[in-house]
mmCIF file of C-alpha atoms in Angstrom:
data_model
loop_
_atom_site.group_PDB
_atom_site.id
_atom_site.type_symbol
_atom_site.label_atom_id
_atom_site.label_comp_id
_atom_site.label_asym_id
_atom_site.label_seq_id
_atom_site.Cartn_x
_atom_site.Cartn_y
_atom_site.Cartn_z
ATOM 1 C CA MET A 1 -130.765 -32.474 91.298
ATOM 2 C CA ASP A 2 -130.162 -34.012 87.880
ATOM 3 C CA ILE A 3 -130.636 -31.590 84.964
ATOM 4 C CA ASN A 4 -131.477 -32.780 81.521
ATOM 5 C CA PRO A 5 -129.029 -31.025 79.222
ATOM 6 C CA VAL A 6 -131.718 -31.024 76.531
ATOM 7 C CA GLU A 7 -133.759 -28.513 78.665
ATOM 8 C CA ILE A 8 -130.851 -25.967 78.891
ATOM 9 C CA ALA A 9 -130.681 -23.776 75.787
ATOM 10 C CA ALA A 10 -127.141 -22.476 75.034
ATOM 11 C CA PRO A 11 -126.931 -18.733 74.789
ATOM 12 C CA ALA A 12 -127.259 -17.556 71.301
ATOM 13 C CA LEU A 13 -123.932 -16.515 69.716
ATOM 14 C CA PRO A 14 -123.927 -13.051 67.981
ATOM 15 C CA GLN A 15 -124.262 -13.574 64.209
ATOM 16 C CA LYS A 16 -121.795 -11.783 61.928
ATOM 17 C CA THR A 17 -123.395 -9.292 59.614
ATOM 18 C CA THR A 18 -122.485 -9.785 56.039
ATOM 19 C CA ARG A 19 -121.419 -6.695 54.143
ATOM 20 C CA ARG A 20 -122.028 -6.458 50.433
ATOM 21 C CA ILE A 21 -119.649 -4.211 48.480
ATOM 22 C CA ASN A 22 -118.593 -3.258 45.013
ATOM 23 C CA LEU A 23 -114.916 -2.877 44.440
ATOM 24 C CA ALA A 24 -113.313 -0.082 42.281
ATOM 25 C CA LEU A 25 -109.622 -0.798 41.536
ATOM 26 C CA GLN A 26 -107.309 1.790 40.118
ATOM 27 C CA GLY A 27 -104.517 1.118 37.680
ATOM 28 C CA GLY A 28 -100.855 1.865 38.233
ATOM 29 C CA GLY A 29 -98.480 -0.518 36.642
ATOM 30 C CA THR A 30 -96.702 -2.866 39.097
ATOM 31 C CA HIS A 31 -98.106 -0.683 41.900
ATOM 32 C CA GLY A 32 -101.037 -3.026 41.332
ATOM 33 C CA ALA A 33 -99.250 -5.349 43.810
ATOM 34 C CA PHE A 34 -100.657 -3.022 46.471
ATOM 35 C CA THR A 35 -104.130 -4.055 45.308
ATOM 36 C CA TRP A 36 -103.031 -7.670 45.373
ATOM 37 C CA GLY A 37 -102.419 -7.227 49.009
ATOM 38 C CA VAL A 38 -105.671 -5.425 49.678
ATOM 39 C CA LEU A 39 -107.671 -8.295 47.989
ATOM 40 C CA ASP A 40 -105.530 -11.033 49.746
ATOM 41 C CA ARG A 41 -106.610 -9.442 53.146
ATOM 42 C CA LEU A 42 -110.252 -8.790 52.177
ATOM 43 C CA LEU A 43 -110.664 -12.373 50.999
ATOM 44 C CA GLU A 44 -109.856 -13.596 54.546
ATOM 45 C CA GLU A 45 -112.817 -11.622 55.908
ATOM 46 C CA ASP A 46 -115.911 -13.815 55.617
ATOM 47 C CA ARG A 47 -118.171 -10.934 56.518
ATOM 48 C CA ILE A 48 -117.616 -9.377 53.095
ATOM 49 C CA GLU A 49 -119.430 -10.438 49.928
ATOM 50 C CA TYR A 50 -118.566 -9.045 46.559
ATOM 51 C CA ASP A 51 -121.320 -7.772 44.251
ATOM 52 C CA GLY A 52 -119.448 -6.027 41.415
ATOM 53 C CA LEU A 53 -116.062 -4.817 40.435
ATOM 54 C CA SER A 54 -114.860 -2.065 38.165
ATOM 55 C CA GLY A 55 -111.125 -1.950 37.350
ATOM 56 C CA THR A 56 -108.658 -0.363 35.096
ATOM 57 C CA SER A 57 -105.146 -1.534 33.848
ATOM 58 C CA ALA A 58 -103.554 -3.425 36.901
ATOM 59 C CA GLY A 59 -106.893 -3.091 38.588
ATOM 60 C CA ALA A 60 -108.566 -4.750 35.678
ATOM 61 C CA ILE A 61 -106.153 -7.672 35.809
ATOM 62 C CA ASN A 62 -106.434 -8.012 39.530
ATOM 63 C CA GLY A 63 -110.235 -7.842 39.227
ATOM 64 C CA ALA A 64 -110.469 -10.579 36.544
ATOM 65 C CA ILE A 65 -108.140 -12.907 38.628
ATOM 66 C CA LEU A 66 -110.266 -12.345 41.779
ATOM 67 C CA ALA A 67 -113.588 -13.014 39.850
ATOM 68 C CA LEU A 68 -112.231 -16.186 38.170
ATOM 69 C CA GLY A 69 -110.508 -17.394 41.323
ATOM 70 C CA LEU A 70 -113.743 -17.069 43.284
ATOM 71 C CA LEU A 71 -115.535 -19.144 40.655
ATOM 72 C CA GLU A 72 -112.923 -21.887 40.539
ATOM 73 C CA GLY A 73 -111.936 -22.224 44.172
ATOM 74 C CA GLY A 74 -113.746 -19.772 46.415
ATOM 75 C CA ARG A 75 -111.910 -17.416 48.568
ATOM 76 C CA GLN A 76 -108.841 -19.555 48.945
ATOM 77 C CA GLY A 77 -108.889 -20.189 45.160
ATOM 78 C CA ALA A 78 -108.888 -16.365 44.595
ATOM 79 C CA LYS A 79 -105.994 -15.847 46.946
ATOM 80 C CA ASP A 80 -103.979 -18.585 45.294
ATOM 81 C CA ALA A 81 -104.728 -17.259 41.812
ATOM 82 C CA LEU A 82 -103.589 -13.712 42.673
ATOM 83 C CA ASN A 83 -100.452 -15.096 44.268
ATOM 84 C CA ARG A 84 -99.646 -17.242 41.228
ATOM 85 C CA PHE A 85 -100.102 -14.393 38.850
ATOM 86 C CA TRP A 86 -97.914 -11.927 40.720
ATOM 87 C CA ARG A 87 -95.222 -14.584 41.190
ATOM 88 C CA SER A 88 -95.333 -15.266 37.521
ATOM 89 C CA LEU A 89 -94.957 -11.551 36.770
ATOM 90 C CA GLY A 90 -92.069 -11.204 39.134
ATOM 91 C CA ALA A 91 -90.267 -14.170 37.489
ATOM 92 C CA LYS A 92 -90.635 -12.509 34.094
ATOM 93 C CA PHE A 93 -89.256 -9.169 35.448
ATOM 94 C CA ALA A 94 -86.366 -11.107 36.902
ATOM 95 C CA VAL A 95 -85.021 -11.610 33.388
ATOM 96 C CA SER A 96 -86.323 -8.252 32.005
ATOM 97 C CA PRO A 97 -83.763 -5.864 30.530
ATOM 98 C CA LEU A 98 -85.476 -3.100 32.611
ATOM 99 C CA LYS A 99 -84.392 -4.577 35.956
ATOM 100 C CA ALA A 100 -81.892 -2.607 37.911
ATOM 101 C CA THR A 101 -78.318 -3.765 38.373
ATOM 102 C CA PRO A 102 -77.150 -4.758 41.860
ATOM 103 C CA MET A 103 -75.155 -1.443 42.016
ATOM 104 C CA GLU A 104 -78.170 0.647 40.983
ATOM 105 C CA LYS A 105 -80.432 -1.108 43.492
ATOM 106 C CA ALA A 106 -77.848 -0.433 46.229
ATOM 107 C CA LEU A 107 -77.695 3.189 45.250
ATOM 108 C CA TRP A 108 -81.323 4.071 44.609
ATOM 109 C CA GLY A 109 -83.371 1.196 45.878
ATOM 110 C CA TRP A 110 -86.527 0.552 43.882
ATOM 111 C CA ASP A 111 -86.341 3.862 42.038
ATOM 112 C CA LEU A 112 -85.326 3.282 38.428
ATOM 113 C CA THR A 113 -85.122 6.979 37.463
ATOM 114 C CA TYR A 114 -81.309 6.840 37.263
ATOM 115 C CA SER A 115 -81.052 3.350 35.908
ATOM 116 C CA LEU A 116 -79.269 3.086 32.618
ATOM 117 C CA ALA A 117 -81.650 0.496 31.224
ATOM 118 C CA TYR A 118 -84.747 2.454 32.312
ATOM 119 C CA ASN A 119 -83.400 5.683 30.853
ATOM 120 C CA ALA A 120 -82.617 3.966 27.574
ATOM 121 C CA PHE A 121 -86.170 2.647 27.540
ATOM 122 C CA ASP A 122 -87.714 5.945 28.428
ATOM 123 C CA THR A 123 -85.719 7.832 25.785
ATOM 124 C CA MET A 124 -86.651 5.259 23.112
ATOM 125 C CA THR A 125 -90.323 5.530 23.950
ATOM 126 C CA ARG A 126 -90.190 9.304 23.741
ATOM 127 C CA VAL A 127 -88.506 9.484 20.288
ATOM 128 C CA MET A 128 -89.975 6.325 18.657
ATOM 129 C CA SER A 129 -93.530 5.052 18.640
ATOM 130 C CA PRO A 130 -94.284 1.319 19.335
ATOM 131 C CA TYR A 131 -95.016 1.049 15.534
ATOM 132 C CA GLN A 132 -91.488 2.340 14.725
ATOM 133 C CA ILE A 133 -89.768 0.116 17.403
ATOM 134 C CA ASN A 134 -91.649 -2.950 16.157
ATOM 135 C CA PRO A 135 -92.805 -2.567 12.490
ATOM 136 C CA PHE A 136 -93.668 -6.165 12.334
ATOM 137 C CA PRO A 137 -96.968 -7.822 13.167
ATOM 138 C CA ILE A 138 -95.161 -9.683 16.066
ATOM 139 C CA GLU A 139 -96.478 -8.572 19.444
ATOM 140 C CA LEU A 140 -93.923 -7.670 22.124
ATOM 141 C CA ASN A 141 -95.977 -7.658 25.257
ATOM 142 C CA PRO A 142 -94.888 -10.000 28.000
ATOM 143 C CA LEU A 143 -98.042 -9.371 29.869
ATOM 144 C CA ARG A 144 -100.084 -11.352 27.275
ATOM 145 C CA LYS A 145 -98.027 -14.489 28.185
ATOM 146 C CA ALA A 146 -98.467 -13.972 31.923
ATOM 147 C CA LEU A 147 -102.219 -13.595 31.408
ATOM 148 C CA THR A 148 -102.700 -16.587 29.057
ATOM 149 C CA GLU A 149 -100.714 -18.773 31.344
ATOM 150 C CA ASN A 150 -102.672 -17.943 34.450
ATOM 151 C CA LEU A 151 -106.279 -17.206 33.170
ATOM 152 C CA ASP A 152 -108.866 -19.255 31.375
ATOM 153 C CA LEU A 153 -111.497 -16.551 30.906
ATOM 154 C CA SER A 154 -113.968 -18.709 29.035
ATOM 155 C CA ARG A 155 -115.690 -19.751 32.295
ATOM 156 C CA LEU A 156 -115.805 -16.160 33.459
ATOM 157 C CA ARG A 157 -117.644 -15.263 30.354
ATOM 158 C CA THR A 158 -120.231 -18.015 30.588
ATOM 159 C CA ASP A 159 -120.826 -18.644 34.260
ATOM 160 C CA LYS A 160 -123.740 -16.403 35.305
ATOM 161 C CA SER A 161 -122.863 -17.001 39.041
ATOM 162 C CA ALA A 162 -119.675 -14.945 38.619
ATOM 163 C CA MET A 163 -119.487 -11.481 40.112
ATOM 164 C CA ARG A 164 -120.304 -8.495 37.858
ATOM 165 C CA LEU A 165 -117.110 -7.286 36.239
ATOM 166 C CA PHE A 166 -116.502 -4.018 34.325
ATOM 167 C CA ILE A 167 -113.186 -3.316 32.633
ATOM 168 C CA SER A 168 -112.341 0.124 31.305
ATOM 169 C CA ALA A 169 -110.367 1.044 28.146
ATOM 170 C CA THR A 170 -110.140 4.126 25.922
ATOM 171 C CA ASN A 171 -111.403 3.976 22.301
ATOM 172 C CA VAL A 172 -108.645 5.647 20.310
ATOM 173 C CA ARG A 173 -110.765 6.631 17.408
ATOM 174 C CA THR A 174 -113.736 8.112 19.217
ATOM 175 C CA GLY A 175 -111.897 9.250 22.437
ATOM 176 C CA LYS A 176 -114.667 7.673 24.460
ATOM 177 C CA PRO A 177 -114.523 5.200 27.294
ATOM 178 C CA LYS A 178 -115.215 1.599 26.577
ATOM 179 C CA VAL A 179 -116.402 -0.730 29.426
ATOM 180 C CA PHE A 180 -116.103 -4.428 28.820
ATOM 181 C CA LYS A 181 -118.471 -6.496 30.879
ATOM 182 C CA ARG A 182 -117.834 -9.895 32.333
ATOM 183 C CA GLU A 183 -119.508 -11.549 29.292
ATOM 184 C CA GLU A 184 -116.991 -9.872 26.995
ATOM 185 C CA MET A 185 -113.943 -10.632 29.048
ATOM 186 C CA THR A 186 -110.820 -11.717 26.990
ATOM 187 C CA VAL A 187 -107.146 -11.385 27.416
ATOM 188 C CA ASP A 188 -107.262 -8.706 24.719
ATOM 189 C CA ALA A 189 -109.790 -6.705 26.802
ATOM 190 C CA LEU A 190 -107.386 -6.826 29.701
ATOM 191 C CA LEU A 191 -104.458 -5.880 27.534
ATOM 192 C CA ALA A 192 -106.484 -3.001 26.112
ATOM 193 C CA SER A 193 -107.230 -1.664 29.586
ATOM 194 C CA ALA A 194 -103.420 -1.643 30.340
ATOM 195 C CA CYS A 195 -102.198 -0.466 26.919
ATOM 196 C CA LEU A 196 -99.888 2.534 27.452
ATOM 197 C CA PRO A 197 -99.739 4.174 23.983
ATOM 198 C CA ASN A 198 -96.043 5.173 24.126
ATOM 199 C CA VAL A 199 -95.053 1.492 25.097
ATOM 200 C CA PHE A 200 -97.448 -0.796 23.285
ATOM 201 C CA LYS A 201 -99.337 -0.800 20.032
ATOM 202 C CA ALA A 202 -103.029 -0.187 20.357
ATOM 203 C CA VAL A 203 -105.094 -3.378 21.028
ATOM 204 C CA GLU A 204 -107.651 -4.062 18.277
ATOM 205 C CA ILE A 205 -110.958 -5.672 19.277
ATOM 206 C CA ASP A 206 -113.767 -6.130 16.779
ATOM 207 C CA GLY A 207 -112.141 -3.465 14.477
ATOM 208 C CA GLU A 208 -111.754 -0.825 17.141
ATOM 209 C CA ALA A 209 -108.387 0.250 18.670
ATOM 210 C CA TYR A 210 -108.030 0.757 22.343
ATOM 211 C CA TRP A 211 -105.470 2.391 24.750
ATOM 212 C CA ASP A 212 -105.214 2.317 28.535
ATOM 213 C CA GLY A 213 -108.566 2.868 30.397
ATOM 214 C CA GLY A 214 -106.964 5.209 32.932
ATOM 215 C CA TYR A 215 -107.311 8.223 30.653
ATOM 216 C CA LEU A 216 -111.098 8.182 30.906
ATOM 217 C CA GLY A 217 -111.876 5.960 33.889
ATOM 218 C CA ASN A 218 -109.433 5.060 36.623
ATOM 219 C CA PRO A 219 -111.565 3.242 37.624
ATOM 220 C CA ALA A 220 -114.999 4.014 36.103
ATOM 221 C CA LEU A 221 -117.467 4.202 38.947
ATOM 222 C CA TRP A 222 -120.605 4.738 36.943
ATOM 223 C CA PRO A 223 -121.071 1.029 35.921
ATOM 224 C CA LEU A 224 -121.463 0.326 39.734
ATOM 225 C CA TYR A 225 -124.428 2.782 40.078
ATOM 226 C CA HIS A 226 -126.969 0.117 38.954
ATOM 227 C CA GLU A 227 -129.924 0.050 41.377
ATOM 228 C CA ARG A 228 -129.779 -3.752 41.820
ATOM 229 C CA MET A 229 -126.132 -3.586 42.928
ATOM 230 C CA ALA A 230 -124.715 -2.895 46.347
ATOM 231 C CA ALA A 231 -124.895 0.701 47.589
ATOM 232 C CA ASP A 232 -121.301 0.635 48.895
ATOM 233 C CA ILE A 233 -118.263 1.228 46.653
ATOM 234 C CA VAL A 234 -114.774 0.541 48.035
ATOM 235 C CA LEU A 235 -112.124 2.317 46.088
ATOM 236 C CA VAL A 236 -108.661 0.893 46.188
ATOM 237 C CA GLN A 237 -106.499 3.912 45.349
ATOM 238 C CA LEU A 238 -102.934 3.720 43.982
ATOM 239 C CA ASN A 239 -102.272 7.141 42.691
ATOM 240 C CA PRO A 240 -101.830 9.840 45.400
ATOM 241 C CA LEU A 241 -104.104 12.804 45.256
ATOM 242 C CA LEU A 242 -101.969 15.131 47.319
ATOM 243 C CA ARG A 243 -98.299 15.825 46.833
ATOM 244 C CA PRO A 244 -97.289 18.824 48.970
ATOM 245 C CA GLU A 245 -93.960 19.508 47.438
ATOM 246 C CA LEU A 246 -93.507 21.409 44.141
ATOM 247 C CA PRO A 247 -91.892 19.088 41.599
ATOM 248 C CA THR A 248 -88.942 20.798 39.930
ATOM 249 C CA SER A 249 -86.913 17.984 38.276
ATOM 250 C CA THR A 250 -87.907 16.453 34.960
ATOM 251 C CA SER A 251 -88.680 13.119 36.499
ATOM 252 C CA ASP A 252 -90.720 14.607 39.318
ATOM 253 C CA ILE A 253 -92.740 16.759 36.972
ATOM 254 C CA MET A 254 -93.538 13.698 34.730
ATOM 255 C CA ASN A 255 -94.419 11.743 37.828
ATOM 256 C CA ARG A 256 -96.900 14.356 38.983
ATOM 257 C CA LEU A 257 -98.396 14.777 35.585
ATOM 258 C CA ASN A 258 -99.012 10.960 35.488
ATOM 259 C CA GLU A 259 -100.654 11.138 38.827
ATOM 260 C CA ILE A 260 -102.875 14.026 37.900
ATOM 261 C CA SER A 261 -103.832 12.552 34.513
ATOM 262 C CA PHE A 262 -104.724 9.276 35.976
ATOM 263 C CA ASN A 263 -106.734 10.715 38.814
ATOM 264 C CA ALA A 264 -108.688 13.294 36.651
ATOM 265 C CA SER A 265 -111.571 11.090 35.656
ATOM 266 C CA LEU A 266 -112.037 9.784 39.194
ATOM 267 C CA MET A 267 -112.171 13.280 40.624
ATOM 268 C CA SER A 268 -114.804 14.233 38.018
ATOM 269 C CA GLU A 269 -116.964 11.319 38.943
ATOM 270 C CA MET A 270 -116.503 12.083 42.572
ATOM 271 C CA ARG A 271 -117.872 15.621 42.017
ATOM 272 C CA ALA A 272 -120.868 14.188 40.160
ATOM 273 C CA ILE A 273 -121.566 11.786 43.036
ATOM 274 C CA ASP A 274 -121.251 14.502 45.706
ATOM 275 C CA PHE A 275 -123.693 16.813 43.724
ATOM 276 C CA VAL A 276 -126.301 14.068 43.549
ATOM 277 C CA GLN A 277 -125.964 13.046 47.241
ATOM 278 C CA ARG A 278 -126.325 16.731 48.253
ATOM 279 C CA MET A 279 -129.491 16.982 46.149
ATOM 280 C CA LEU A 280 -130.858 13.879 47.825
ATOM 281 C CA ASP A 281 -130.022 15.334 51.220
ATOM 282 C CA SER A 282 -131.892 18.521 50.398
ATOM 283 C CA GLY A 283 -134.967 16.619 49.054
ATOM 284 C CA ARG A 284 -134.538 18.011 45.525
ATOM 285 C CA LEU A 285 -134.041 14.587 44.041
ATOM 286 C CA GLU A 286 -136.089 11.474 44.901
ATOM 287 C CA GLN A 287 -135.251 7.868 45.376
ATOM 288 C CA PRO A 288 -135.282 5.281 43.802
ATOM 289 C CA ARG A 289 -134.640 7.129 40.616
ATOM 290 C CA TYR A 290 -131.566 8.534 42.248
ATOM 291 C CA ARG A 291 -129.998 6.328 44.829
ATOM 292 C CA ARG A 292 -127.758 6.942 47.775
ATOM 293 C CA LEU A 293 -124.273 5.561 47.566
ATOM 294 C CA PHE A 294 -121.838 4.993 50.413
ATOM 295 C CA LEU A 295 -118.170 5.417 49.488
ATOM 296 C CA HIS A 296 -115.110 4.026 51.158
ATOM 297 C CA VAL A 297 -111.345 4.029 50.238
ATOM 298 C CA ILE A 298 -108.450 1.788 50.977
ATOM 299 C CA GLU A 299 -105.185 3.611 50.357
ATOM 300 C CA ASP A 300 -101.779 4.428 51.852
ATOM 301 C CA GLU A 301 -100.853 7.814 50.364
ATOM 302 C CA GLU A 302 -98.105 8.453 52.781
ATOM 303 C CA ARG A 303 -96.128 5.444 51.573
ATOM 304 C CA MET A 304 -97.303 5.278 47.942
ATOM 305 C CA ARG A 305 -96.303 8.976 47.156
ATOM 306 C CA LYS A 306 -92.683 7.995 47.987
ATOM 307 C CA PHE A 307 -92.613 5.912 44.824
ATOM 308 C CA LYS A 308 -91.788 7.738 41.618
ATOM 309 C CA LEU A 309 -93.144 7.021 38.120
ATOM 310 C CA SER A 310 -90.292 4.760 37.268
ATOM 311 C CA THR A 311 -91.277 2.331 40.084
ATOM 312 C CA LYS A 312 -94.536 1.517 38.146
ATOM 313 C CA PHE A 313 -92.161 -0.464 35.713
ATOM 314 C CA ASN A 314 -90.274 -2.153 38.570
ATOM 315 C CA GLY A 315 -91.189 -5.864 38.902
ATOM 316 C CA ASP A 316 -88.505 -6.805 41.513
ATOM 317 C CA TRP A 317 -90.057 -9.544 43.549
ATOM 318 C CA HIS A 318 -89.010 -7.930 46.811
ATOM 319 C CA PHE A 319 -90.659 -4.680 45.760
ATOM 320 C CA LEU A 320 -93.894 -6.497 44.736
ATOM 321 C CA GLN A 321 -93.973 -8.201 48.109
ATOM 322 C CA THR A 322 -93.401 -4.935 49.879
ATOM 323 C CA LEU A 323 -96.383 -3.421 48.059
ATOM 324 C CA ARG A 324 -98.456 -6.431 48.826
ATOM 325 C CA ASP A 325 -97.744 -6.057 52.494
ATOM 326 C CA TYR A 326 -98.619 -2.344 52.405
ATOM 327 C CA GLY A 327 -101.893 -3.307 50.743
ATOM 328 C CA ARG A 328 -102.696 -5.873 53.409
ATOM 329 C CA GLU A 329 -102.014 -3.387 56.241
ATOM 330 C CA ALA A 330 -104.308 -0.827 54.492
ATOM 331 C CA ALA A 331 -107.091 -3.387 54.123
ATOM 332 C CA GLU A 332 -106.733 -4.384 57.733
ATOM 333 C CA LEU A 333 -107.182 -0.758 58.750
ATOM 334 C CA PHE A 334 -110.315 -0.555 56.655
ATOM 335 C CA ILE A 335 -111.713 -3.698 58.141
ATOM 336 C CA ASN A 336 -111.042 -2.488 61.694
ATOM 337 C CA GLU A 337 -112.278 1.108 61.307
ATOM 338 C CA SER A 338 -114.853 1.172 58.475
ATOM 339 C CA LEU A 339 -116.337 -2.240 57.796
ATOM 340 C CA ASP A 340 -119.087 -1.910 60.480
ATOM 341 C CA LYS A 341 -120.220 1.322 58.682
ATOM 342 C CA VAL A 342 -120.704 -0.292 55.286
ATOM 343 C CA GLY A 343 -124.347 -0.096 54.334
ATOM 344 C CA ARG A 344 -124.933 2.774 56.762
ATOM 345 C CA GLU A 345 -122.660 5.640 55.894
ATOM 346 C CA SER A 346 -119.724 6.713 53.787
ATOM 347 C CA THR A 347 -116.208 6.710 55.305
ATOM 348 C CA LEU A 348 -114.411 8.308 52.327
ATOM 349 C CA ASP A 349 -113.880 12.113 52.772
ATOM 350 C CA ILE A 350 -115.180 13.210 49.391
ATOM 351 C CA GLN A 351 -113.882 16.742 49.920
ATOM 352 C CA ARG A 352 -110.388 15.349 49.151
ATOM 353 C CA PHE A 353 -111.538 14.734 45.563
ATOM 354 C CA LEU A 354 -113.305 18.136 45.031
#
């Protein structure tokens, strides 16, 4: 019997469920290459849509590149933009006086703790302020050139179809956090978010001076609470929470102080979120005035805790590639184990932050 193929309906293929998320990107110097890897892998997953992004320091820079890249060339455009920036940064570090000598690299790998150049830099920034090192109005920040060469932020400020973007800095005068929105995005705002006060002069914007945003928001989660934004926040964590061993050397103590300082604001916000969620569970708070949030994390503490403070200044291209690969692997794990739970439940163990 002849069968009319028009009369036979093909079985319906299962449709992929799109997951809307907000991203929260921590800062951590060149460890931000880990976040590059995370974003690189997430952009390959067409089930994920991006609603908003909050970032600090390296997280702010990665976030701005992601948002602008999506505008200019979609997912592949964002991947290419991130790759271009980190390659550009690696090329600049290749001629930096901070880079390790071949002998130092052979002895200590990526750790610059015992590098002569790094120790000279570290000592200088402890005994002299950036204003004493450079008393002239000339800016000595190679990051500005890397940003201006790779980013045209004018479109990001004006195109309303761009994802929502929140970049944290610290107001030096008031001691309060400052969050720059997408409409305010400039190279100066990104430099302010990444301004370590012992290394760079404060960045002045509209008459106010700003330092690194990590002191008060690394990253700030509260801009992502808005009721019209996605309920899921995916934190990309660079700074380890747990370090089992007691630091006893000077470098290890400074490393742990840095991690604690730049995790403090995040832990405080996590406590506040946990309190509100428990009140919602008990019926003592009502929605929609208070909304339920689902929290997730992409991290690799086991590997990242092996890197000391000095490695946050290491821009060796092989090191950046290694961090990128670690980030891709961590994102792959999140996609395989947690993506299907987005929109339904939290996968982050909030007790780790309490």
